[in-house]
mmCIF file of N, CA and C in Angstrom:
data_model
loop_
_atom_site.group_PDB
_atom_site.id
_atom_site.type_symbol
_atom_site.label_atom_id
_atom_site.label_comp_id
_atom_site.label_asym_id
_atom_site.label_seq_id
_atom_site.Cartn_x
_atom_site.Cartn_y
_atom_site.Cartn_z
ATOM 1 N N UNK A 550 5.511 13.085 19.511
ATOM 2 C CA UNK A 550 6.482 12.455 18.625
ATOM 3 C C UNK A 550 6.855 13.445 17.522
ATOM 4 N N UNK A 551 8.121 13.557 17.245
ATOM 5 C CA UNK A 551 8.571 14.498 16.225
ATOM 6 C C UNK A 551 8.325 13.948 14.821
ATOM 7 N N UNK A 552 8.231 14.874 13.894
ATOM 8 C CA UNK A 552 8.009 14.492 12.499
ATOM 9 C C UNK A 552 9.345 14.248 11.814
ATOM 10 N N UNK A 553 9.296 13.508 10.736
ATOM 11 C CA UNK A 553 10.490 13.277 9.931
ATOM 12 C C UNK A 553 10.267 13.875 8.550
ATOM 13 N N UNK A 554 11.364 14.195 7.836
ATOM 14 C CA UNK A 554 11.218 14.843 6.535
ATOM 15 C C UNK A 554 10.513 13.971 5.500
ATOM 16 N N UNK A 555 10.847 12.695 5.463
ATOM 17 C CA UNK A 555 10.301 11.813 4.422
ATOM 18 C C UNK A 555 9.946 10.459 5.014
ATOM 19 N N UNK A 556 8.973 9.830 4.385
ATOM 20 C CA UNK A 556 8.527 8.508 4.817
ATOM 21 C C UNK A 556 8.126 7.716 3.581
ATOM 22 N N UNK A 557 8.603 6.477 3.499
ATOM 23 C CA UNK A 557 8.189 5.559 2.439
ATOM 24 C C UNK A 557 7.577 4.334 3.090
ATOM 25 N N UNK A 558 6.377 3.996 2.677
ATOM 26 C CA UNK A 558 5.675 2.832 3.210
ATOM 27 C C UNK A 558 5.531 1.789 2.116
ATOM 28 N N UNK A 559 5.916 0.568 2.420
ATOM 29 C CA UNK A 559 5.754 -0.557 1.506
ATOM 30 C C UNK A 559 4.507 -1.311 1.957
ATOM 31 N N UNK A 560 3.492 -1.343 1.104
ATOM 32 C CA UNK A 560 2.166 -1.810 1.492
ATOM 33 C C UNK A 560 1.747 -2.985 0.618
ATOM 34 N N UNK A 561 1.164 -4.001 1.259
ATOM 35 C CA UNK A 561 0.686 -5.192 0.544
ATOM 36 C C UNK A 561 -0.841 -5.230 0.640
ATOM 37 N N UNK A 562 -1.537 -4.480 -0.223
ATOM 38 C CA UNK A 562 -2.994 -4.367 -0.083
ATOM 39 C C UNK A 562 -3.765 -5.632 -0.419
ATOM 40 N N UNK A 563 -3.159 -6.560 -1.141
ATOM 41 C CA UNK A 563 -3.837 -7.803 -1.526
ATOM 42 C C UNK A 563 -3.155 -9.011 -0.896
ATOM 43 N N UNK A 564 -2.461 -8.778 0.221
ATOM 44 C CA UNK A 564 -1.702 -9.845 0.866
ATOM 45 C C UNK A 564 -0.748 -10.442 -0.163
ATOM 46 N N UNK A 565 -0.623 -11.742 -0.212
ATOM 47 C CA UNK A 565 0.253 -12.380 -1.188
ATOM 48 C C UNK A 565 -0.476 -12.862 -2.427
ATOM 49 N N UNK A 566 -1.745 -12.504 -2.540
ATOM 50 C CA UNK A 566 -2.552 -12.980 -3.671
ATOM 51 C C UNK A 566 -1.980 -12.509 -5.001
ATOM 52 N N UNK A 567 -1.986 -13.412 -5.975
ATOM 53 C CA UNK A 567 -1.500 -13.077 -7.309
ATOM 54 C C UNK A 567 -2.159 -14.010 -8.323
ATOM 55 N N UNK A 568 -2.519 -13.439 -9.460
ATOM 56 C CA UNK A 568 -3.145 -14.228 -10.520
ATOM 57 C C UNK A 568 -2.256 -14.340 -11.756
ATOM 58 N N UNK A 569 -1.009 -13.918 -11.666
ATOM 59 C CA UNK A 569 -0.148 -13.878 -12.849
ATOM 60 C C UNK A 569 0.667 -15.155 -13.061
ATOM 61 N N UNK A 570 1.149 -15.754 -11.994
ATOM 62 C CA UNK A 570 1.934 -16.997 -12.060
ATOM 63 C C UNK A 570 3.166 -16.887 -12.967
ATOM 64 N N UNK A 571 3.917 -15.840 -12.784
ATOM 65 C CA UNK A 571 5.157 -15.662 -13.554
ATOM 66 C C UNK A 571 6.136 -16.781 -13.208
ATOM 67 N N UNK A 572 6.762 -17.354 -14.206
ATOM 68 C CA UNK A 572 7.664 -18.491 -13.985
ATOM 69 C C UNK A 572 8.858 -18.129 -13.113
ATOM 70 N N UNK A 573 9.315 -16.910 -13.182
ATOM 71 C CA UNK A 573 10.503 -16.491 -12.446
ATOM 72 C C UNK A 573 10.210 -16.074 -11.004
ATOM 73 N N UNK A 574 8.938 -15.983 -10.637
ATOM 74 C CA UNK A 574 8.575 -15.443 -9.331
ATOM 75 C C UNK A 574 8.751 -16.483 -8.225
ATOM 76 N N UNK A 575 9.503 -16.106 -7.198
ATOM 77 C CA UNK A 575 9.713 -16.985 -6.046
ATOM 78 C C UNK A 575 8.530 -16.935 -5.092
ATOM 79 N N UNK A 576 7.724 -15.906 -5.179
ATOM 80 C CA UNK A 576 6.708 -15.664 -4.169
ATOM 81 C C UNK A 576 5.590 -16.703 -4.188
ATOM 82 N N UNK A 577 5.267 -17.245 -5.347
ATOM 83 C CA UNK A 577 4.222 -18.275 -5.429
ATOM 84 C C UNK A 577 4.617 -19.495 -4.602
ATOM 85 N N UNK A 578 5.875 -19.893 -4.687
ATOM 86 C CA UNK A 578 6.350 -21.018 -3.878
ATOM 87 C C UNK A 578 6.310 -20.678 -2.394
ATOM 88 N N UNK A 579 6.661 -19.465 -2.070
ATOM 89 C CA UNK A 579 6.638 -19.003 -0.680
ATOM 90 C C UNK A 579 5.217 -19.063 -0.113
ATOM 91 N N UNK A 580 4.246 -18.671 -0.899
ATOM 92 C CA UNK A 580 2.860 -18.670 -0.441
ATOM 93 C C UNK A 580 2.356 -20.083 -0.162
ATOM 94 N N UNK A 581 2.838 -21.059 -0.914
ATOM 95 C CA UNK A 581 2.418 -22.451 -0.709
ATOM 96 C C UNK A 581 2.882 -22.989 0.642
ATOM 97 N N UNK A 582 3.926 -22.415 1.204
ATOM 98 C CA UNK A 582 4.476 -22.878 2.472
ATOM 99 C C UNK A 582 3.726 -22.329 3.684
ATOM 100 N N UNK A 583 2.900 -21.362 3.478
ATOM 101 C CA UNK A 583 2.185 -20.734 4.589
ATOM 102 C C UNK A 583 0.955 -21.542 4.984
ATOM 103 N N UNK A 584 0.647 -21.533 6.267
ATOM 104 C CA UNK A 584 -0.584 -22.159 6.748
ATOM 105 C C UNK A 584 -1.809 -21.420 6.216
ATOM 106 N N UNK A 585 -1.682 -20.118 6.105
ATOM 107 C CA UNK A 585 -2.760 -19.262 5.611
ATOM 108 C C UNK A 585 -2.208 -18.513 4.394
ATOM 109 N N UNK A 586 -2.444 -19.021 3.183
ATOM 110 C CA UNK A 586 -1.802 -18.455 1.990
ATOM 111 C C UNK A 586 -2.103 -16.980 1.750
ATOM 112 N N UNK A 587 -3.288 -16.529 2.121
ATOM 113 C CA UNK A 587 -3.613 -15.118 1.923
ATOM 114 C C UNK A 587 -4.352 -14.601 3.142
ATOM 115 N N UNK A 588 -4.204 -13.347 3.385
ATOM 116 C CA UNK A 588 -4.911 -12.722 4.503
ATOM 117 C C UNK A 588 -5.979 -11.765 3.994
ATOM 118 N N UNK A 589 -6.352 -11.925 2.724
ATOM 119 C CA UNK A 589 -7.412 -11.096 2.157
ATOM 120 C C UNK A 589 -6.906 -9.751 1.686
ATOM 121 N N UNK A 590 -7.826 -8.800 1.613
ATOM 122 C CA UNK A 590 -7.525 -7.477 1.087
ATOM 123 C C UNK A 590 -7.583 -6.432 2.195
ATOM 124 N N UNK A 591 -6.798 -5.391 2.033
ATOM 125 C CA UNK A 591 -6.790 -4.302 2.998
ATOM 126 C C UNK A 591 -8.172 -3.641 3.028
ATOM 127 N N UNK A 592 -8.670 -3.389 4.221
ATOM 128 C CA UNK A 592 -9.984 -2.760 4.368
ATOM 129 C C UNK A 592 -9.890 -1.253 4.122
ATOM 130 N N UNK A 593 -11.036 -0.662 3.847
ATOM 131 C CA UNK A 593 -11.102 0.791 3.650
ATOM 132 C C UNK A 593 -10.704 1.528 4.927
ATOM 133 N N UNK A 594 -11.079 0.984 6.083
ATOM 134 C CA UNK A 594 -10.719 1.612 7.358
ATOM 135 C C UNK A 594 -9.211 1.604 7.577
ATOM 136 N N UNK A 595 -8.577 0.483 7.247
ATOM 137 C CA UNK A 595 -7.123 0.393 7.397
ATOM 138 C C UNK A 595 -6.428 1.354 6.448
ATOM 139 N N UNK A 596 -6.903 1.420 5.212
ATOM 140 C CA UNK A 596 -6.321 2.351 4.243
ATOM 141 C C UNK A 596 -6.424 3.787 4.750
ATOM 142 N N UNK A 597 -7.583 4.154 5.269
ATOM 143 C CA UNK A 597 -7.762 5.522 5.759
ATOM 144 C C UNK A 597 -6.822 5.823 6.921
ATOM 145 N N UNK A 598 -6.717 4.916 7.858
ATOM 146 C CA UNK A 598 -5.819 5.112 8.997
ATOM 147 C C UNK A 598 -4.365 5.228 8.539
ATOM 148 N N UNK A 599 -3.981 4.401 7.596
ATOM 149 C CA UNK A 599 -2.624 4.419 7.053
ATOM 150 C C UNK A 599 -2.288 5.779 6.440
ATOM 151 N N UNK A 600 -3.169 6.283 5.589
ATOM 152 C CA UNK A 600 -2.933 7.572 4.926
ATOM 153 C C UNK A 600 -2.912 8.703 5.952
ATOM 154 N N UNK A 601 -3.884 8.715 6.837
ATOM 155 C CA UNK A 601 -3.983 9.767 7.852
ATOM 156 C C UNK A 601 -2.724 9.826 8.706
ATOM 157 N N UNK A 602 -2.315 8.692 9.250
ATOM 158 C CA UNK A 602 -1.148 8.649 10.137
ATOM 159 C C UNK A 602 0.142 8.990 9.399
ATOM 160 N N UNK A 603 0.281 8.502 8.170
ATOM 161 C CA UNK A 603 1.499 8.792 7.403
ATOM 162 C C UNK A 603 1.638 10.290 7.163
ATOM 163 N N UNK A 604 0.539 10.937 6.788
ATOM 164 C CA UNK A 604 0.603 12.371 6.501
ATOM 165 C C UNK A 604 0.783 13.213 7.762
ATOM 166 N N UNK A 605 0.459 12.656 8.913
ATOM 167 C CA UNK A 605 0.701 13.350 10.185
ATOM 168 C C UNK A 605 2.169 13.294 10.599
ATOM 169 N N UNK A 606 2.917 12.334 10.061
ATOM 170 C CA UNK A 606 4.276 12.058 10.538
ATOM 171 C C UNK A 606 5.390 12.709 9.730
ATOM 172 N N UNK A 607 5.061 13.392 8.621
ATOM 173 C CA UNK A 607 6.119 13.925 7.752
ATOM 174 C C UNK A 607 6.014 15.437 7.584
ATOM 175 N N UNK A 608 7.141 16.023 7.191
ATOM 176 C CA UNK A 608 7.172 17.456 6.917
ATOM 177 C C UNK A 608 7.307 17.760 5.430
ATOM 178 N N UNK A 609 7.791 16.797 4.632
ATOM 179 C CA UNK A 609 8.045 17.086 3.221
ATOM 180 C C UNK A 609 7.451 16.076 2.231
ATOM 181 N N UNK A 610 7.769 14.794 2.384
ATOM 182 C CA UNK A 610 7.434 13.811 1.349
ATOM 183 C C UNK A 610 6.959 12.499 1.963
ATOM 184 N N UNK A 611 5.905 11.931 1.385
ATOM 185 C CA UNK A 611 5.490 10.575 1.743
ATOM 186 C C UNK A 611 5.281 9.786 0.450
ATOM 187 N N UNK A 612 5.756 8.549 0.467
ATOM 188 C CA UNK A 612 5.591 7.650 -0.672
ATOM 189 C C UNK A 612 4.831 6.416 -0.213
ATOM 190 N N UNK A 613 3.742 6.128 -0.909
ATOM 191 C CA UNK A 613 2.984 4.906 -0.683
ATOM 192 C C UNK A 613 3.347 3.959 -1.822
ATOM 193 N N UNK A 614 4.067 2.901 -1.507
ATOM 194 C CA UNK A 614 4.529 1.942 -2.517
ATOM 195 C C UNK A 614 3.774 0.628 -2.308
ATOM 196 N N UNK A 615 2.993 0.242 -3.294
ATOM 197 C CA UNK A 615 2.156 -0.950 -3.191
ATOM 198 C C UNK A 615 2.799 -2.108 -3.931
ATOM 199 N N UNK A 616 2.841 -3.262 -3.260
ATOM 200 C CA UNK A 616 3.392 -4.463 -3.873
ATOM 201 C C UNK A 616 2.562 -5.654 -3.443
ATOM 202 N N UNK A 617 2.931 -6.824 -3.876
ATOM 203 C CA UNK A 617 2.146 -8.005 -3.529
ATOM 204 C C UNK A 617 3.030 -9.188 -3.256
ATOM 205 N N UNK A 618 2.458 -10.230 -3.669
ATOM 206 C CA UNK A 618 1.415 -10.585 -4.585
ATOM 207 C C UNK A 618 1.261 -9.578 -5.728
ATOM 208 N N UNK A 619 0.022 -9.452 -6.127
ATOM 209 C CA UNK A 619 -0.335 -8.545 -7.221
ATOM 210 C C UNK A 619 -1.236 -7.438 -6.678
ATOM 211 N N UNK A 620 -0.682 -6.244 -6.457
ATOM 212 C CA UNK A 620 -1.441 -5.177 -5.812
ATOM 213 C C UNK A 620 -2.635 -4.670 -6.613
ATOM 214 N N UNK A 621 -2.649 -4.889 -7.920
ATOM 215 C CA UNK A 621 -3.797 -4.419 -8.703
ATOM 216 C C UNK A 621 -5.049 -5.261 -8.462
ATOM 217 N N UNK A 622 -4.904 -6.416 -7.801
ATOM 218 C CA UNK A 622 -6.082 -7.212 -7.443
ATOM 219 C C UNK A 622 -6.984 -6.468 -6.457
ATOM 220 N N UNK A 623 -6.457 -5.448 -5.811
ATOM 221 C CA UNK A 623 -7.272 -4.642 -4.897
ATOM 222 C C UNK A 623 -8.339 -3.852 -5.631
ATOM 223 N N UNK A 624 -8.156 -3.660 -6.917
ATOM 224 C CA UNK A 624 -9.166 -2.993 -7.737
ATOM 225 C C UNK A 624 -8.968 -1.490 -7.850
ATOM 226 N N UNK A 625 -9.509 -0.948 -8.906
ATOM 227 C CA UNK A 625 -9.378 0.477 -9.195
ATOM 228 C C UNK A 625 -10.024 1.342 -8.114
ATOM 229 N N UNK A 626 -11.141 0.899 -7.562
ATOM 230 C CA UNK A 626 -11.812 1.683 -6.518
ATOM 231 C C UNK A 626 -10.925 1.860 -5.286
ATOM 232 N N UNK A 627 -10.109 0.860 -4.971
ATOM 233 C CA UNK A 627 -9.171 0.961 -3.852
ATOM 234 C C UNK A 627 -8.223 2.137 -4.072
ATOM 235 N N UNK A 628 -7.678 2.247 -5.268
ATOM 236 C CA UNK A 628 -6.708 3.302 -5.561
ATOM 237 C C UNK A 628 -7.388 4.662 -5.743
ATOM 238 N N UNK A 629 -8.626 4.666 -6.200
ATOM 239 C CA UNK A 629 -9.391 5.920 -6.236
ATOM 240 C C UNK A 629 -9.603 6.431 -4.812
ATOM 241 N N UNK A 630 -9.946 5.519 -3.930
ATOM 242 C CA UNK A 630 -10.139 5.891 -2.522
ATOM 243 C C UNK A 630 -8.832 6.395 -1.931
ATOM 244 N N UNK A 631 -7.720 5.783 -2.276
ATOM 245 C CA UNK A 631 -6.408 6.234 -1.811
ATOM 246 C C UNK A 631 -6.208 7.710 -2.137
ATOM 247 N N UNK A 632 -6.435 8.088 -3.386
ATOM 248 C CA UNK A 632 -6.199 9.481 -3.776
ATOM 249 C C UNK A 632 -7.200 10.432 -3.107
ATOM 250 N N UNK A 633 -8.423 9.971 -2.883
ATOM 251 C CA UNK A 633 -9.395 10.791 -2.146
ATOM 252 C C UNK A 633 -8.909 11.044 -0.721
ATOM 253 N N UNK A 634 -8.396 10.007 -0.090
ATOM 254 C CA UNK A 634 -7.897 10.135 1.280
ATOM 255 C C UNK A 634 -6.653 11.008 1.341
ATOM 256 N N UNK A 635 -5.807 10.902 0.344
ATOM 257 C CA UNK A 635 -4.615 11.757 0.303
ATOM 258 C C UNK A 635 -5.024 13.225 0.233
ATOM 259 N N UNK A 636 -6.042 13.525 -0.564
ATOM 260 C CA UNK A 636 -6.541 14.901 -0.652
ATOM 261 C C UNK A 636 -7.188 15.335 0.664
ATOM 262 N N UNK A 637 -7.930 14.433 1.277
ATOM 263 C CA UNK A 637 -8.619 14.743 2.531
ATOM 264 C C UNK A 637 -7.635 15.073 3.652
ATOM 265 N N UNK A 638 -6.562 14.301 3.770
ATOM 266 C CA UNK A 638 -5.630 14.452 4.892
ATOM 267 C C UNK A 638 -4.365 15.237 4.544
ATOM 268 N N UNK A 639 -4.262 15.733 3.323
ATOM 269 C CA UNK A 639 -3.111 16.529 2.902
ATOM 270 C C UNK A 639 -3.098 17.829 3.709
ATOM 271 N N UNK A 640 -2.085 18.005 4.576
ATOM 272 C CA UNK A 640 -2.054 19.220 5.390
ATOM 273 C C UNK A 640 -1.541 20.441 4.629
ATOM 274 N N UNK A 641 -1.068 20.231 3.421
ATOM 275 C CA UNK A 641 -0.490 21.322 2.640
ATOM 276 C C UNK A 641 1.023 21.275 2.721
ATOM 277 N N UNK A 642 1.654 21.371 1.575
ATOM 278 C CA UNK A 642 3.110 21.384 1.543
ATOM 279 C C UNK A 642 3.767 20.016 1.559
ATOM 280 N N UNK A 643 2.986 18.954 1.610
ATOM 281 C CA UNK A 643 3.539 17.599 1.605
ATOM 282 C C UNK A 643 3.478 17.057 0.182
ATOM 283 N N UNK A 644 4.599 16.562 -0.285
ATOM 284 C CA UNK A 644 4.663 15.926 -1.602
ATOM 285 C C UNK A 644 4.269 14.460 -1.431
ATOM 286 N N UNK A 645 3.294 14.005 -2.202
ATOM 287 C CA UNK A 645 2.803 12.628 -2.086
ATOM 288 C C UNK A 645 3.114 11.877 -3.373
ATOM 289 N N UNK A 646 3.718 10.697 -3.210
ATOM 290 C CA UNK A 646 4.024 9.827 -4.348
ATOM 291 C C UNK A 646 3.328 8.487 -4.140
ATOM 292 N N UNK A 647 2.826 7.915 -5.224
ATOM 293 C CA UNK A 647 2.239 6.574 -5.208
ATOM 294 C C UNK A 647 2.953 5.734 -6.249
ATOM 295 N N UNK A 648 3.224 4.482 -5.899
ATOM 296 C CA UNK A 648 3.832 3.578 -6.877
ATOM 297 C C UNK A 648 3.264 2.182 -6.693
ATOM 298 N N UNK A 649 3.280 1.432 -7.791
ATOM 299 C CA UNK A 649 2.833 0.041 -7.774
ATOM 300 C C UNK A 649 3.952 -0.809 -8.338
ATOM 301 N N UNK A 650 4.328 -1.832 -7.586
ATOM 302 C CA UNK A 650 5.344 -2.781 -8.030
ATOM 303 C C UNK A 650 4.648 -4.105 -8.275
ATOM 304 N N UNK A 651 4.689 -4.582 -9.520
ATOM 305 C CA UNK A 651 4.043 -5.860 -9.821
ATOM 306 C C UNK A 651 5.077 -6.927 -10.083
#
């Protein structure tokens, strides 16, 4: 499979879980309609596979964009592990961006 110059991944590490309850947010109502309101948190194995495969597929830039629910519910250790994995699988010459949308 050929590589592409850039890749942006939209990731929901905490499923739809959220503890903020913003009045303007439509997502809380959406979650109430589901049979299974949350699917838990992304595992360390899934995170590692995601980072590894993403960095194998690009030639220039990869962006990991985390959203939710509330992505910070995954905890600081989750994001520390993310940066460790990015360093581990960085082939050199790839620009890596991380963002959190709350």
